[in-house]
Amino acid sequence: MIIAGEASGDHHGAKLVNAMQKKNNALFFCGIGGQALKNEGVRILVDASELAVVGITEVLSKITSILKGLSVAKKALKTMHPDLLVLIDFPDFNLNVAATAKKLKIPVLYYISPQVWAWRPGRVKKIGKVVNHMAVILPFEADFFKRHQIPVTFVGHPLLDKDHLTPINALERQAESNPTVGLLPGSRDREIARHLPVMLDAARILAERIKNIKFVISVAPAVGKQYVEAIIAKHKALINFEMIEGRVDEVFEKCRLVVAASGTVTLESAISGTPMVIIYKLSPISYWLGRVLIRVKHIGLVNLIAGKRVVPELLQGEASPSKIADTVFEMLNDVPGLERLRNELLSTRDMLGEPGASERVADIALNML
């Protein structure tokens, strides 16, 4: 049984299922996920789109679906009694399910760790009680769990398995007279509703300052293009733009720089060597609670891995159209600075280990069966 509650987890889970089935084609998979897991033959008990949410207050809007999903997952554990439960990120939901698995003596492999090192570190005690093995994808996570005497393996980051995420020749893009800037508002409807209007306002300011500037708007696979088009139409943004669905690497190929909502996509940007500005906005209550609970200096994965501020982060009130536009404008006008940043991003890529994360996790999973 495998549970991936979000779009990125669905993708990484599908890679893992594929790797496991190549090693043992007699395996049967069921669980919670999206289209990627379904495409690999996983019997989907609850679609992940019904559960995915970011923010503390935002959970309330989906509480009924989340409770129903928990009920379905726990019932499946009791009736099917799978030989292994694989959990991917999605911590509050997954740790609840893991507790049930523990009572049923079903081994639990947790792939892609909850960010307990960043906030609510008390959860590590629960992980120690209900999880048999952690397969972590960030280099500093292994040391964290070892300190808490939890079995752990650093498997490298699954993004490195994407052949199309390769360093792009930034010098060619910098030589072009007409810069292109990418707008990556997020992978969930609510994220896009919060971020895209602000990004469009920033793009309008930039269009007034830079002649012939172009924009590329990324549409995440789990989001309908019509949803994004409706926001753009309502906003009446008079900018030169195109939309790209699904393939974020095509956005990086076209852009000198991207404005990205904090998340996995910022790491994809770093792997491709594309400079970025990270932004993020939450509801006021979620943001306030986050400020109280979060124990790290940065929220961007790139900055967390590097252990310093490599790329700008504009959060909540700072993620305003004028501040975003000013930051992007300064970066575009500093060509040597962009090249230095590109090199620093590629150094961050080197910290993520070697390709083959899915294969390594598959070996761990098969050994646990």
mmCIF file of C-alpha atoms in Angstrom:
data_model
loop_
_atom_site.group_PDB
_atom_site.id
_atom_site.type_symbol
_atom_site.label_atom_id
_atom_site.label_comp_id
_atom_site.label_asym_id
_atom_site.label_seq_id
_atom_site.Cartn_x
_atom_site.Cartn_y
_atom_site.Cartn_z
ATOM 1 C CA MET A 1 0.000 0.000 0.000
ATOM 2 C CA ILE A 2 1.325 3.435 -0.956
ATOM 3 C CA ILE A 3 0.073 6.888 0.062
ATOM 4 C CA ALA A 4 1.071 10.080 -1.761
ATOM 5 C CA GLY A 5 -1.189 13.013 -0.949
ATOM 6 C CA GLU A 6 0.259 15.647 -3.281
ATOM 7 C CA ALA A 7 1.227 16.048 -6.943
ATOM 8 C CA SER A 8 5.005 15.786 -6.451
ATOM 9 C CA GLY A 9 4.604 12.765 -4.155
ATOM 10 C CA ASP A 10 2.369 11.112 -6.748
ATOM 11 C CA HIS A 11 5.113 11.501 -9.343
ATOM 12 C CA HIS A 12 7.901 10.222 -7.064
ATOM 13 C CA GLY A 13 5.675 7.370 -5.897
ATOM 14 C CA ALA A 14 5.022 6.315 -9.490
ATOM 15 C CA LYS A 15 8.768 6.144 -10.139
ATOM 16 C CA LEU A 16 9.171 3.966 -7.043
ATOM 17 C CA VAL A 17 6.332 1.627 -8.031
ATOM 18 C CA ASN A 18 7.869 1.256 -11.498
ATOM 19 C CA ALA A 19 11.283 0.425 -10.010
ATOM 20 C CA MET A 20 9.807 -2.117 -7.584
ATOM 21 C CA GLN A 21 7.754 -3.844 -10.276
ATOM 22 C CA LYS A 22 10.812 -4.202 -12.503
ATOM 23 C CA LYS A 23 12.512 -6.055 -9.649
ATOM 24 C CA ASN A 24 9.413 -8.103 -8.739
ATOM 25 C CA ASN A 25 6.524 -8.192 -11.220
ATOM 26 C CA ALA A 26 4.296 -10.162 -8.814
ATOM 27 C CA LEU A 27 3.682 -7.133 -6.598
ATOM 28 C CA PHE A 28 0.188 -5.628 -6.188
ATOM 29 C CA PHE A 29 -0.178 -1.962 -5.220
ATOM 30 C CA CYS A 30 -3.128 -0.015 -3.855
ATOM 31 C CA GLY A 31 -3.437 3.248 -1.978
ATOM 32 C CA ILE A 32 -3.915 6.987 -2.252
ATOM 33 C CA GLY A 33 -2.458 9.011 -5.117
ATOM 34 C CA GLY A 34 -3.089 10.670 -8.441
ATOM 35 C CA GLN A 35 -2.828 9.972 -12.151
ATOM 36 C CA ALA A 36 0.882 9.087 -12.118
ATOM 37 C CA LEU A 37 0.396 6.241 -9.629
ATOM 38 C CA LYS A 38 -2.744 5.147 -11.443
ATOM 39 C CA ASN A 39 -0.773 4.961 -14.699
ATOM 40 C CA GLU A 40 1.629 2.524 -12.997
ATOM 41 C CA GLY A 41 -1.263 0.196 -12.173
ATOM 42 C CA VAL A 42 -1.845 1.239 -8.577
ATOM 43 C CA ARG A 43 -5.433 0.657 -7.457
ATOM 44 C CA ILE A 44 -6.432 4.129 -6.249
ATOM 45 C CA LEU A 45 -8.697 4.028 -3.186
ATOM 46 C CA VAL A 46 -8.865 7.830 -2.767
ATOM 47 C CA ASP A 47 -7.728 10.420 -5.302
ATOM 48 C CA ALA A 48 -5.035 12.670 -3.834
ATOM 49 C CA SER A 49 -6.619 15.786 -5.345
ATOM 50 C CA GLU A 50 -9.362 15.491 -2.719
ATOM 51 C CA LEU A 51 -6.812 15.809 0.083
ATOM 52 C CA ALA A 52 -3.971 18.128 -0.979
ATOM 53 C CA VAL A 53 -3.819 21.413 0.923
ATOM 54 C CA VAL A 54 -1.214 23.878 2.229
ATOM 55 C CA GLY A 55 -1.563 25.971 5.367
ATOM 56 C CA ILE A 56 -3.078 25.434 8.784
ATOM 57 C CA THR A 57 -6.364 27.277 8.285
ATOM 58 C CA GLU A 58 -6.668 25.974 4.707
ATOM 59 C CA VAL A 59 -7.004 22.411 6.069
ATOM 60 C CA LEU A 60 -10.447 23.320 7.421
ATOM 61 C CA SER A 61 -11.846 23.642 3.917
ATOM 62 C CA LYS A 62 -11.046 19.980 3.181
ATOM 63 C CA ILE A 63 -11.476 18.458 6.626
ATOM 64 C CA THR A 64 -14.398 16.245 5.565
ATOM 65 C CA SER A 65 -12.459 14.777 2.626
ATOM 66 C CA ILE A 66 -9.345 14.300 4.767
ATOM 67 C CA LEU A 67 -11.261 12.432 7.486
ATOM 68 C CA LYS A 68 -12.948 10.267 4.841
ATOM 69 C CA GLY A 69 -9.545 9.514 3.300
ATOM 70 C CA LEU A 70 -8.141 8.503 6.697
ATOM 71 C CA SER A 71 -11.077 6.193 7.236
ATOM 72 C CA VAL A 72 -10.617 4.519 3.834
ATOM 73 C CA ALA A 73 -6.848 4.099 4.362
ATOM 74 C CA LYS A 74 -7.225 2.566 7.826
ATOM 75 C CA LYS A 75 -9.997 0.233 6.684
ATOM 76 C CA ALA A 76 -7.796 -0.938 3.807
ATOM 77 C CA LEU A 77 -4.942 -1.676 6.210
ATOM 78 C CA LYS A 78 -7.244 -3.794 8.370
ATOM 79 C CA THR A 79 -8.993 -5.665 5.553
ATOM 80 C CA MET A 80 -6.084 -6.182 3.122
ATOM 81 C CA HIS A 81 -3.268 -6.227 5.682
ATOM 82 C CA PRO A 82 -0.575 -5.280 3.121
ATOM 83 C CA ASP A 83 2.973 -6.597 3.498
ATOM 84 C CA LEU A 84 4.368 -3.046 3.431
ATOM 85 C CA LEU A 85 3.064 0.497 3.793
ATOM 86 C CA VAL A 86 5.005 3.144 1.845
ATOM 87 C CA LEU A 87 4.332 6.737 2.882
ATOM 88 C CA ILE A 88 5.415 9.751 0.821
ATOM 89 C CA ASP A 89 5.599 13.156 2.551
ATOM 90 C CA PHE A 90 2.050 14.393 3.536
ATOM 91 C CA PRO A 91 2.961 14.094 7.242
ATOM 92 C CA ASP A 92 -0.138 14.790 9.356
ATOM 93 C CA PHE A 93 -2.217 12.356 7.319
ATOM 94 C CA ASN A 94 0.496 9.748 6.854
ATOM 95 C CA LEU A 95 1.692 9.601 10.456
ATOM 96 C CA ASN A 96 -1.906 8.999 11.506
ATOM 97 C CA VAL A 97 -2.138 6.075 9.077
ATOM 98 C CA ALA A 98 1.291 4.814 10.199
ATOM 99 C CA ALA A 99 0.036 4.548 13.783
ATOM 100 C CA THR A 100 -2.691 2.166 12.622
ATOM 101 C CA ALA A 101 -0.161 0.142 10.600
ATOM 102 C CA LYS A 102 2.043 -0.145 13.693
ATOM 103 C CA LYS A 103 -0.837 -1.646 15.710
ATOM 104 C CA LEU A 104 -1.435 -4.138 12.890
ATOM 105 C CA LYS A 105 2.311 -4.986 12.757
ATOM 106 C CA ILE A 106 2.562 -3.803 9.143
ATOM 107 C CA PRO A 107 6.086 -2.469 8.389
ATOM 108 C CA VAL A 108 6.257 1.202 7.381
ATOM 109 C CA LEU A 109 8.730 2.798 4.974
ATOM 110 C CA TYR A 110 8.625 6.594 4.910
ATOM 111 C CA TYR A 111 9.997 8.046 1.657
ATOM 112 C CA ILE A 112 10.505 11.837 1.518
ATOM 113 C CA SER A 113 10.564 12.959 5.108
ATOM 114 C CA PRO A 114 8.215 15.372 6.851
ATOM 115 C CA GLN A 115 10.147 18.565 7.501
ATOM 116 C CA VAL A 116 10.374 17.929 11.240
ATOM 117 C CA TRP A 117 13.793 19.597 11.246
ATOM 118 C CA ALA A 118 12.057 22.841 10.204
ATOM 119 C CA TRP A 119 8.966 22.938 12.375
ATOM 120 C CA ARG A 120 7.098 20.874 14.990
ATOM 121 C CA PRO A 121 10.220 18.823 15.817
ATOM 122 C CA GLY A 122 8.222 16.938 18.448
ATOM 123 C CA ARG A 123 6.843 14.804 15.610
ATOM 124 C CA VAL A 124 10.172 12.998 15.412
ATOM 125 C CA LYS A 125 9.187 11.038 18.537
ATOM 126 C CA LYS A 126 6.057 9.783 16.789
ATOM 127 C CA ILE A 127 8.099 8.890 13.692
ATOM 128 C CA GLY A 128 10.430 6.841 15.898
ATOM 129 C CA LYS A 129 7.442 4.913 17.279
ATOM 130 C CA VAL A 130 5.492 4.186 14.081
ATOM 131 C CA VAL A 131 8.027 4.164 11.202
ATOM 132 C CA ASN A 132 10.444 1.285 10.566
ATOM 133 C CA HIS A 133 12.731 3.046 8.085
ATOM 134 C CA MET A 134 13.183 6.574 6.686
ATOM 135 C CA ALA A 135 14.371 7.070 3.095
ATOM 136 C CA VAL A 136 15.392 10.743 2.950
ATOM 137 C CA ILE A 137 16.176 12.936 -0.059
ATOM 138 C CA LEU A 138 18.001 15.923 1.477
ATOM 139 C CA PRO A 139 21.607 15.495 2.641
ATOM 140 C CA PHE A 140 21.218 16.923 6.144
ATOM 141 C CA GLU A 141 18.127 14.828 6.979
ATOM 142 C CA ALA A 142 20.073 11.603 7.512
ATOM 143 C CA ASP A 143 22.133 13.141 10.330
ATOM 144 C CA PHE A 144 18.950 14.507 11.929
ATOM 145 C CA PHE A 145 17.259 11.102 12.132
ATOM 146 C CA LYS A 146 20.448 9.324 13.163
ATOM 147 C CA ARG A 147 20.661 11.696 16.136
ATOM 148 C CA HIS A 148 17.210 10.477 17.120
ATOM 149 C CA GLN A 149 18.218 6.812 16.576
ATOM 150 C CA ILE A 150 15.728 6.253 13.752
ATOM 151 C CA PRO A 151 16.814 3.880 10.938
ATOM 152 C CA VAL A 152 17.511 6.085 7.919
ATOM 153 C CA THR A 153 19.085 6.023 4.441
ATOM 154 C CA PHE A 154 19.970 9.069 2.327
ATOM 155 C CA VAL A 155 18.858 7.959 -1.147
ATOM 156 C CA GLY A 156 19.533 11.157 -3.120
ATOM 157 C CA HIS A 157 16.903 13.394 -4.655
ATOM 158 C CA PRO A 158 14.462 11.821 -7.159
ATOM 159 C CA LEU A 159 14.530 14.989 -9.285
ATOM 160 C CA LEU A 160 18.013 13.973 -10.398
ATOM 161 C CA ASP A 161 16.406 11.040 -12.231
ATOM 162 C CA LYS A 162 14.673 13.458 -14.616
ATOM 163 C CA ASP A 163 16.794 13.357 -17.772
ATOM 164 C CA HIS A 164 15.243 16.578 -19.076
ATOM 165 C CA LEU A 165 16.293 18.567 -15.997
ATOM 166 C CA THR A 166 19.779 19.342 -17.216
ATOM 167 C CA PRO A 167 21.853 22.528 -16.897
ATOM 168 C CA ILE A 168 20.826 25.019 -19.569
ATOM 169 C CA ASN A 169 23.229 27.370 -21.312
ATOM 170 C CA ALA A 170 22.397 30.591 -19.502
ATOM 171 C CA LEU A 171 24.921 32.606 -21.504
ATOM 172 C CA GLU A 172 22.819 32.202 -24.634
ATOM 173 C CA ARG A 173 19.733 33.490 -22.837
ATOM 174 C CA GLN A 174 21.656 36.408 -21.353
ATOM 175 C CA ALA A 175 22.909 37.426 -24.788
ATOM 176 C CA GLU A 176 19.351 37.839 -26.064
ATOM 177 C CA SER A 177 18.121 41.437 -26.103
ATOM 178 C CA ASN A 178 14.554 40.454 -25.153
ATOM 179 C CA PRO A 179 14.558 38.768 -21.730
ATOM 180 C CA THR A 180 11.960 36.122 -20.863
ATOM 181 C CA VAL A 181 10.820 35.691 -17.269
ATOM 182 C CA GLY A 182 8.955 32.629 -16.004
ATOM 183 C CA LEU A 183 5.990 32.828 -13.639
ATOM 184 C CA LEU A 184 5.482 29.621 -11.609
ATOM 185 C CA PRO A 185 2.560 30.263 -9.251
ATOM 186 C CA GLY A 186 2.283 26.794 -7.680
ATOM 187 C CA SER A 187 0.798 23.346 -8.161
ATOM 188 C CA ARG A 188 -2.522 23.756 -6.313
ATOM 189 C CA ASP A 189 -5.576 25.878 -7.106
ATOM 190 C CA ARG A 190 -5.380 27.926 -3.900
ATOM 191 C CA GLU A 191 -1.664 28.614 -4.336
ATOM 192 C CA ILE A 192 -2.275 29.839 -7.865
ATOM 193 C CA ALA A 193 -5.202 32.011 -6.769
ATOM 194 C CA ARG A 194 -2.923 33.709 -4.215
ATOM 195 C CA HIS A 195 0.248 33.994 -6.280
ATOM 196 C CA LEU A 196 -0.676 34.472 -9.937
ATOM 197 C CA PRO A 197 -2.446 37.858 -9.599
ATOM 198 C CA VAL A 198 0.549 39.240 -7.696
ATOM 199 C CA MET A 199 2.929 37.838 -10.313
ATOM 200 C CA LEU A 200 0.850 39.349 -13.129
ATOM 201 C CA ASP A 201 0.960 42.768 -11.444
ATOM 202 C CA ALA A 202 4.732 42.443 -11.084
ATOM 203 C CA ALA A 203 4.964 41.442 -14.763
ATOM 204 C CA ARG A 204 3.006 44.556 -15.768
ATOM 205 C CA ILE A 205 5.453 46.772 -13.838
ATOM 206 C CA LEU A 206 8.399 45.027 -15.492
ATOM 207 C CA ALA A 207 6.807 45.416 -18.937
ATOM 208 C CA GLU A 208 6.686 49.167 -18.347
ATOM 209 C CA ARG A 209 10.395 49.220 -17.468
ATOM 210 C CA ILE A 210 11.870 46.728 -19.963
ATOM 211 C CA LYS A 211 11.033 46.979 -23.637
ATOM 212 C CA ASN A 212 10.087 43.677 -25.350
ATOM 213 C CA ILE A 213 10.173 41.624 -22.146
ATOM 214 C CA LYS A 214 8.257 38.349 -22.437
ATOM 215 C CA PHE A 215 6.698 36.080 -19.830
ATOM 216 C CA VAL A 216 6.055 32.349 -19.637
ATOM 217 C CA ILE A 217 3.326 31.140 -17.261
ATOM 218 C CA SER A 218 3.735 27.563 -16.041
ATOM 219 C CA VAL A 219 0.606 25.444 -15.586
ATOM 220 C CA ALA A 220 1.260 22.529 -13.201
ATOM 221 C CA PRO A 221 0.070 19.055 -14.314
ATOM 222 C CA ALA A 222 -2.525 18.792 -11.517
ATOM 223 C CA VAL A 223 -4.111 22.159 -12.401
ATOM 224 C CA GLY A 224 -6.540 22.784 -15.236
ATOM 225 C CA LYS A 225 -5.394 25.244 -17.899
ATOM 226 C CA GLN A 226 -8.860 26.812 -17.897
ATOM 227 C CA TYR A 227 -8.488 27.668 -14.209
ATOM 228 C CA VAL A 228 -5.297 29.613 -14.922
ATOM 229 C CA GLU A 229 -6.787 31.236 -18.032
ATOM 230 C CA ALA A 230 -9.776 32.433 -15.979
ATOM 231 C CA ILE A 231 -7.475 34.171 -13.479
ATOM 232 C CA ILE A 232 -5.514 35.818 -16.292
ATOM 233 C CA ALA A 233 -8.702 36.954 -18.075
ATOM 234 C CA LYS A 234 -10.179 38.361 -14.874
ATOM 235 C CA HIS A 235 -6.924 40.151 -14.132
ATOM 236 C CA LYS A 236 -6.716 41.717 -17.610
ATOM 237 C CA ALA A 237 -2.927 41.567 -17.577
ATOM 238 C CA LEU A 238 -1.639 43.408 -20.637
ATOM 239 C CA ILE A 239 1.657 41.569 -21.007
ATOM 240 C CA ASN A 240 3.331 39.511 -23.712
ATOM 241 C CA PHE A 241 3.033 35.950 -22.421
ATOM 242 C CA GLU A 242 2.630 32.305 -23.335
ATOM 243 C CA MET A 243 1.434 29.376 -21.236
ATOM 244 C CA ILE A 244 3.229 26.046 -20.925
ATOM 245 C CA GLU A 245 1.401 23.046 -19.490
ATOM 246 C CA GLY A 246 3.081 20.305 -17.504
ATOM 247 C CA ARG A 247 6.674 20.422 -18.733
ATOM 248 C CA VAL A 248 8.369 22.869 -16.384
ATOM 249 C CA ASP A 249 11.733 22.153 -18.033
ATOM 250 C CA GLU A 250 10.434 23.961 -21.140
ATOM 251 C CA VAL A 251 9.874 27.022 -18.961
ATOM 252 C CA PHE A 252 13.488 26.902 -17.764
ATOM 253 C CA GLU A 253 14.744 26.507 -21.335
ATOM 254 C CA LYS A 254 13.028 29.723 -22.390
ATOM 255 C CA CYS A 255 13.687 31.894 -19.340
ATOM 256 C CA ARG A 256 16.571 33.976 -18.104
ATOM 257 C CA LEU A 257 15.024 34.007 -14.640
ATOM 258 C CA VAL A 258 11.863 32.693 -12.949
ATOM 259 C CA VAL A 259 9.578 33.901 -10.166
ATOM 260 C CA ALA A 260 8.494 30.720 -8.378
ATOM 261 C CA ALA A 261 6.200 29.818 -5.506
ATOM 262 C CA SER A 262 8.217 28.005 -2.860
ATOM 263 C CA GLY A 263 8.170 24.237 -3.343
ATOM 264 C CA THR A 264 9.747 21.409 -5.306
ATOM 265 C CA VAL A 265 9.831 23.500 -8.474
ATOM 266 C CA THR A 266 12.505 25.764 -6.935
ATOM 267 C CA LEU A 267 14.784 22.743 -6.682
ATOM 268 C CA GLU A 268 13.998 21.851 -10.309
ATOM 269 C CA SER A 269 14.985 25.401 -11.218
ATOM 270 C CA ALA A 270 18.281 25.023 -9.335
ATOM 271 C CA ILE A 271 19.058 21.687 -11.022
ATOM 272 C CA SER A 272 18.615 23.333 -14.422
ATOM 273 C CA GLY A 273 20.791 26.284 -13.331
ATOM 274 C CA THR A 274 17.981 28.805 -13.757
ATOM 275 C CA PRO A 275 18.160 31.863 -11.433
ATOM 276 C CA MET A 276 14.991 32.522 -9.463
ATOM 277 C CA VAL A 277 13.107 34.671 -6.997
ATOM 278 C CA ILE A 278 11.128 32.612 -4.474
ATOM 279 C CA ILE A 279 7.802 33.969 -3.229
ATOM 280 C CA TYR A 280 5.056 32.612 -0.995
ATOM 281 C CA LYS A 281 1.794 33.852 0.512
ATOM 282 C CA LEU A 282 -0.515 32.159 3.024
ATOM 283 C CA SER A 283 -3.624 33.194 4.900
ATOM 284 C CA PRO A 284 -2.668 35.672 7.673
ATOM 285 C CA ILE A 285 -3.385 33.157 10.465
ATOM 286 C CA SER A 286 -1.412 30.343 8.781
ATOM 287 C CA TYR A 287 1.506 32.704 8.214
ATOM 288 C CA TRP A 288 1.476 33.949 11.814
ATOM 289 C CA LEU A 289 1.369 30.402 13.185
ATOM 290 C CA GLY A 290 4.132 29.398 10.787
ATOM 291 C CA ARG A 291 6.363 32.225 11.987
ATOM 292 C CA VAL A 292 5.864 31.020 15.549
ATOM 293 C CA LEU A 293 6.525 27.345 14.794
ATOM 294 C CA ILE A 294 9.138 27.307 12.015
ATOM 295 C CA ARG A 295 12.717 26.936 13.243
ATOM 296 C CA VAL A 296 14.751 27.476 10.078
ATOM 297 C CA LYS A 297 16.093 30.720 8.607
ATOM 298 C CA HIS A 298 14.948 30.011 5.038
ATOM 299 C CA ILE A 299 11.909 28.422 3.414
ATOM 300 C CA GLY A 300 13.321 27.853 -0.084
ATOM 301 C CA LEU A 301 14.741 24.352 -0.551
ATOM 302 C CA VAL A 302 17.721 25.759 -2.439
ATOM 303 C CA ASN A 303 18.619 28.036 0.450
ATOM 304 C CA LEU A 304 18.008 25.291 3.024
ATOM 305 C CA ILE A 305 20.344 22.867 1.267
ATOM 306 C CA ALA A 306 23.026 25.501 0.740
ATOM 307 C CA GLY A 307 22.697 26.634 4.354
ATOM 308 C CA LYS A 308 22.582 30.283 3.278
ATOM 309 C CA ARG A 309 20.530 32.776 1.249
ATOM 310 C CA VAL A 310 21.470 31.893 -2.339
ATOM 311 C CA VAL A 311 18.333 33.260 -4.001
ATOM 312 C CA PRO A 312 15.927 35.988 -2.799
ATOM 313 C CA GLU A 313 12.887 34.969 -0.737
ATOM 314 C CA LEU A 314 9.878 37.298 -0.665
ATOM 315 C CA LEU A 315 7.255 36.105 1.797
ATOM 316 C CA GLN A 316 3.755 37.312 2.650
ATOM 317 C CA GLY A 317 3.818 41.153 2.733
ATOM 318 C CA GLU A 318 7.178 41.272 0.958
ATOM 319 C CA ALA A 319 5.702 39.279 -1.929
ATOM 320 C CA SER A 320 4.173 42.460 -3.361
ATOM 321 C CA PRO A 321 4.106 43.330 -7.082
ATOM 322 C CA SER A 322 6.511 46.265 -6.636
ATOM 323 C CA LYS A 323 9.007 44.304 -4.517
ATOM 324 C CA ILE A 324 8.971 41.341 -6.909
ATOM 325 C CA ALA A 325 9.389 43.649 -9.915
ATOM 326 C CA ASP A 326 12.264 45.564 -8.264
ATOM 327 C CA THR A 327 14.070 42.335 -7.361
ATOM 328 C CA VAL A 328 13.689 40.840 -10.843
ATOM 329 C CA PHE A 329 14.706 44.122 -12.504
ATOM 330 C CA GLU A 330 17.923 44.342 -10.470
ATOM 331 C CA MET A 331 18.814 40.715 -11.190
ATOM 332 C CA LEU A 332 18.177 41.015 -14.942
ATOM 333 C CA ASN A 333 20.454 44.064 -15.089
ATOM 334 C CA ASP A 334 23.310 42.247 -13.350
ATOM 335 C CA VAL A 335 24.468 39.747 -15.981
ATOM 336 C CA PRO A 336 27.693 38.752 -14.119
ATOM 337 C CA GLY A 337 25.597 38.291 -10.970
ATOM 338 C CA LEU A 338 23.192 35.974 -12.813
ATOM 339 C CA GLU A 339 26.106 33.850 -14.025
ATOM 340 C CA ARG A 340 27.524 33.629 -10.492
ATOM 341 C CA LEU A 341 24.099 32.641 -9.216
ATOM 342 C CA ARG A 342 23.764 30.003 -11.912
ATOM 343 C CA ASN A 343 27.074 28.441 -10.854
ATOM 344 C CA GLU A 344 26.023 28.502 -7.216
ATOM 345 C CA LEU A 345 22.756 26.771 -8.078
ATOM 346 C CA LEU A 346 24.621 24.047 -9.926
ATOM 347 C CA SER A 347 26.821 23.584 -6.844
ATOM 348 C CA THR A 348 23.628 23.013 -4.868
ATOM 349 C CA ARG A 349 22.691 20.333 -7.404
ATOM 350 C CA ASP A 350 25.917 18.494 -6.522
ATOM 351 C CA MET A 351 24.823 18.296 -2.868
ATOM 352 C CA LEU A 352 21.737 16.242 -3.781
ATOM 353 C CA GLY A 353 23.604 12.974 -4.289
ATOM 354 C CA GLU A 354 23.614 10.777 -7.384
ATOM 355 C CA PRO A 355 20.750 9.820 -9.714
ATOM 356 C CA GLY A 356 18.933 6.576 -8.905
ATOM 357 C CA ALA A 357 16.861 7.492 -5.830
ATOM 358 C CA SER A 358 13.876 5.401 -6.947
ATOM 359 C CA GLU A 359 16.071 2.325 -7.439
ATOM 360 C CA ARG A 360 17.629 2.707 -4.002
ATOM 361 C CA VAL A 361 14.247 3.113 -2.301
ATOM 362 C CA ALA A 362 12.922 0.106 -4.238
ATOM 363 C CA ASP A 363 15.748 -2.042 -2.825
ATOM 364 C CA ILE A 364 14.951 -0.874 0.716
ATOM 365 C CA ALA A 365 11.236 -1.583 0.193
ATOM 366 C CA LEU A 366 11.821 -5.070 -1.210
ATOM 367 C CA ASN A 367 14.131 -5.915 1.673
ATOM 368 C CA MET A 368 11.363 -4.890 4.101
ATOM 369 C CA LEU A 369 8.726 -7.139 2.468
#
